[in-house]
Amino acid sequence: MELFKTGDWNLKTKKIAFQDSSTKKKLQSFEKQIKSKNMDKDKTKKKQKSKQKKAKVDKGEIVANRQDLEVKEGNDDEVSSKVKPFVDNKKNGSNRVSKPALNLAMKNLTPLQQKMMAKLSGSRFRWINEQLYTISSEDALSLIKKQPELFDEYHDGFRSQVTTWPENPVDVFTKQIIDRTKRPINAPGGLPGLPNSKEIVIADMGCGEAILALKIDQYFAKFNKNRKSFKKYNHKVYSFDLKKVNESITVADIKNVPLPDNSCTIVIFCLSLMGTNFLDFIEEAYRILAPRGELWIAEIKSRFGDGKGDEFVNTLKLMGFFHKKTDDENKMFTRFEFFKPPQDIIDERKAKLERRQKFIEVETAKEELEKRRKEVAEGKWLLKPCIYKRR
């Protein structure tokens, strides 16, 4: 064995054969220092990566794909490995996880991992929501066409938000339609119908997943089933939004929908006055509504500076609508009802304003409104963007 030794170095085992204990202790101490420094470096790198991931979450830059599911806490590799088999790389050319697959993957996660995934999804929803409120409707349509998955992610998050509300405005509008079928069409308290056919034609602007159309169709099918032919209600529901989630939906920028003038009897905006140019949607509603047709709006209370929306009501009156009702009993949203006056009422009102010498004042107010809109988009002053606080 001595042949293989050179000083303290053993050529055969390639290890140091210590002659004295002091040398051995010094070397062990040195190795501990090196190991400690390496551990500190690893911790620093992990902290930096964690901060970078947190910053991306706050900006909404992380999407629900395979890479982004490696979240900032817990066992990242374990989360990623459990979700990875469910990623569909071929669909739409993206790594987005499908809803059923993601739900299945979530079941395999620990409670802590599920909580982290929920936070990630919430951050994504807040970012998409902010985009839709702070860009024009034209840009929003372009955005969804390029990244259609954003539409699904937004409505997944919105659906989660609404479950915490006392009531869903879609259900309120559905109930309103049902209650008014108890009276004849075009009668006081009844639903408005087209002048000749008495057909009820509803345009749901910014319909989401067209839930309103589904509920109304189901109701009228049941309502007409056991009624005589001359007492049956004829109806249509047109649903417009940025993506065709199902066959009921027509893709459109709701400032320009493919319907003729005076063709609808009810136009509904259910939390859909999003975008910086939402008064363009109101102008389009006026165009497609038949005389005496009604405009129904539900909007988040926090968007109104006065809480009630008096300035909003006055603006729509300047655009030609007559105000029927404001309902602010709900804690989360306010509902408004307007109607489009027929020409005889318009003429009568004009004559009355002229007699009171207020016609010029109204026309001046209209001009000032248009001038203000050109200088600053109405989405920045008339209705505040509905933006959730970042956590």
Coordinates of C-alpha atoms in Angstrom, one line a residue, residues 71-268:
V71 CA -45.9 28.8 -9.7
K72 CA -43.9 30.7 -7.2
E73 CA -44.4 28.7 -4.1
G74 CA -44.4 25.0 -3.1
N75 CA -43.1 22.2 -5.2
D76 CA -43.1 23.7 -8.6
D77 CA -41.9 20.6 -10.4
E78 CA -44.7 18.6 -8.8
V79 CA -47.4 21.1 -10.0
S80 CA -46.0 21.2 -13.5
S81 CA -45.6 17.4 -13.9
K82 CA -49.3 16.9 -12.8
V83 CA -50.7 19.4 -15.3
K84 CA -48.3 18.6 -18.2
P85 CA -50.1 15.5 -19.5
F86 CA -53.3 17.5 -20.0
V87 CA -51.8 20.3 -22.2
D88 CA -53.1 20.3 -25.8
N89 CA -50.3 21.8 -27.9
K90 CA -52.2 21.4 -31.2
K91 CA -55.4 23.3 -30.4
N92 CA -55.2 26.8 -31.9
G93 CA -51.5 26.4 -32.0
S94 CA -51.1 27.2 -28.3
N95 CA -50.2 25.5 -25.1
R96 CA -53.5 26.5 -23.4
V97 CA -55.0 23.9 -21.1
S98 CA -58.6 23.0 -22.0
K99 CA -61.2 23.4 -19.3
P100 CA -62.0 19.7 -18.7
A101 CA -58.4 18.8 -18.7
L102 CA -57.5 21.7 -16.3
N103 CA -60.3 20.7 -13.9
L104 CA -59.0 17.1 -13.9
A105 CA -55.5 18.3 -13.3
M106 CA -56.6 20.6 -10.5
K107 CA -58.1 17.6 -8.7
N108 CA -54.7 16.0 -8.5
L109 CA -53.1 19.1 -6.8
T110 CA -52.7 19.6 -3.1
P111 CA -54.9 22.3 -1.4
L112 CA -51.9 24.6 -1.3
Q113 CA -51.2 24.1 -5.0
Q114 CA -54.9 24.7 -5.9
K115 CA -54.8 27.9 -3.9
M116 CA -51.8 29.1 -5.9
M117 CA -53.5 28.2 -9.2
A118 CA -56.5 30.2 -8.2
K119 CA -54.4 33.2 -7.5
L120 CA -52.7 32.8 -10.8
S121 CA -56.1 32.6 -12.6
G122 CA -57.4 35.6 -10.7
S123 CA -54.4 37.7 -11.7
R124 CA -54.9 36.8 -15.3
F125 CA -58.6 37.7 -15.2
R126 CA -57.9 41.1 -13.7
W127 CA -55.4 41.9 -16.5
I128 CA -57.8 40.9 -19.3
N129 CA -60.6 42.8 -17.6
E130 CA -58.4 45.9 -17.5
Q131 CA -57.6 45.6 -21.2
L132 CA -61.2 45.4 -22.2
Y133 CA -62.1 48.5 -20.2
T134 CA -59.2 50.7 -21.4
I135 CA -59.1 50.0 -25.1
S136 CA -61.6 50.7 -27.9
S137 CA -64.1 48.1 -29.0
E138 CA -62.3 47.8 -32.3
D139 CA -59.0 47.0 -30.6
A140 CA -60.8 44.6 -28.3
L141 CA -62.2 42.7 -31.3
S142 CA -58.7 42.6 -32.8
L143 CA -57.2 41.3 -29.5
I144 CA -59.7 38.5 -29.2
K145 CA -59.3 37.4 -32.8
K146 CA -55.5 37.1 -32.2
Q147 CA -55.8 35.5 -28.8
P148 CA -59.3 33.8 -28.6
E149 CA -58.4 32.1 -25.4
L150 CA -58.5 35.5 -23.6
F151 CA -62.3 35.5 -24.0
D152 CA -62.7 32.2 -22.3
E153 CA -60.3 33.1 -19.5
Y154 CA -62.2 36.4 -18.9
H155 CA -65.6 34.7 -18.7
D156 CA -64.3 32.0 -16.4
G157 CA -63.1 34.7 -14.0
F158 CA -66.3 36.8 -14.4
R159 CA -68.5 33.7 -13.7
S160 CA -66.5 33.2 -10.5
Q161 CA -67.0 36.9 -9.5
V162 CA -70.8 36.9 -10.1
T163 CA -71.4 33.8 -7.9
T164 CA -70.6 36.1 -4.9
W165 CA -73.2 38.7 -5.9
P166 CA -76.7 38.7 -4.3
E167 CA -78.2 38.2 -7.8
N168 CA -77.0 38.0 -11.4
P169 CA -78.3 40.8 -13.7
V170 CA -78.9 38.2 -16.5
D171 CA -81.5 36.6 -14.2
V172 CA -83.0 40.0 -13.4
F173 CA -83.5 40.7 -17.1
T174 CA -84.9 37.2 -17.7
K175 CA -87.4 37.6 -14.9
Q176 CA -88.4 41.1 -16.3
I177 CA -89.2 39.6 -19.7
I178 CA -91.2 36.7 -18.1
D179 CA -93.2 39.0 -15.9
R180 CA -94.1 41.3 -18.8
T181 CA -95.5 38.4 -20.9
K182 CA -98.5 38.4 -18.5
R183 CA -99.7 41.5 -20.4
P184 CA -100.5 41.8 -24.1
I185 CA -97.7 42.9 -26.4
N186 CA -97.4 46.7 -26.8
A187 CA -99.9 47.2 -24.0
P188 CA -98.9 49.2 -20.9
G189 CA -96.6 47.0 -18.9
G190 CA -96.3 44.5 -21.7
L191 CA -93.3 43.7 -23.9
P192 CA -92.7 46.0 -26.9
G193 CA -93.2 44.3 -30.3
L194 CA -92.7 45.3 -33.9
P195 CA -95.6 47.5 -35.1
N196 CA -97.1 45.1 -37.7
S197 CA -96.1 41.6 -36.7
K198 CA -95.9 42.2 -32.9
E199 CA -92.7 40.1 -32.9
I200 CA -90.4 40.6 -29.9
V201 CA -86.9 41.1 -31.2
I202 CA -84.1 41.3 -28.6
A203 CA -80.5 42.2 -29.2
D204 CA -78.1 41.1 -26.5
M205 CA -75.1 43.3 -27.0
G206 CA -71.9 41.9 -25.4
C207 CA -73.8 38.6 -24.6
G208 CA -70.8 36.6 -23.2
E209 CA -71.9 33.0 -23.5
A210 CA -75.5 33.9 -24.7
I211 CA -77.1 32.7 -21.4
L212 CA -79.9 35.2 -21.8
A213 CA -80.8 33.9 -25.2
L214 CA -80.8 30.3 -23.9
K215 CA -83.1 31.2 -21.0
I216 CA -85.5 33.3 -23.1
D217 CA -85.7 30.6 -25.8
Q218 CA -86.5 27.9 -23.2
Y219 CA -89.1 30.1 -21.6
F220 CA -91.0 31.0 -24.8
A221 CA -90.9 27.3 -26.0
K222 CA -92.6 26.3 -22.7
F223 CA -94.9 29.3 -22.8
N224 CA -96.2 28.7 -26.3
K225 CA -96.5 24.9 -26.0
N226 CA -100.1 24.8 -24.7
R227 CA -101.4 28.1 -26.1
K228 CA -103.6 28.7 -29.1
S229 CA -101.8 29.8 -32.2
F230 CA -103.2 33.4 -32.2
K231 CA -102.0 33.9 -28.6
K232 CA -98.5 32.6 -29.1
Y233 CA -95.5 35.0 -28.8
N234 CA -93.1 35.2 -31.8
H235 CA -89.6 36.2 -30.7
K236 CA -86.0 36.3 -31.8
V237 CA -82.9 36.9 -29.7
Y238 CA -79.7 38.1 -31.4
S239 CA -76.5 37.7 -29.4
F240 CA -73.4 39.6 -30.2
D241 CA -69.9 39.4 -28.8
L242 CA -66.2 39.2 -29.6
K243 CA -66.0 35.4 -30.0
K244 CA -68.4 32.7 -31.2
V245 CA -68.5 30.5 -28.1
N246 CA -71.7 28.7 -29.5
E247 CA -74.0 28.8 -32.4
S248 CA -76.2 31.5 -30.9
I249 CA -73.5 34.1 -31.1
T250 CA -72.6 36.4 -33.9
V251 CA -69.1 37.9 -33.8
A252 CA -69.2 41.7 -34.0
D253 CA -67.9 45.0 -32.7
I254 CA -71.1 46.1 -31.0
K255 CA -70.8 49.6 -32.3
N256 CA -71.7 48.1 -35.7
V257 CA -73.9 45.0 -35.7
P258 CA -75.4 43.3 -38.8
L259 CA -79.0 44.3 -38.2
P260 CA -81.2 46.8 -40.2
D261 CA -82.6 50.0 -38.9
N262 CA -85.6 49.9 -36.6
S263 CA -85.5 46.1 -36.5
C264 CA -85.4 45.4 -32.7
T265 CA -87.8 46.0 -29.9
I266 CA -85.4 45.5 -26.9
V267 CA -81.7 46.2 -26.8
I268 CA -79.8 44.9 -23.7

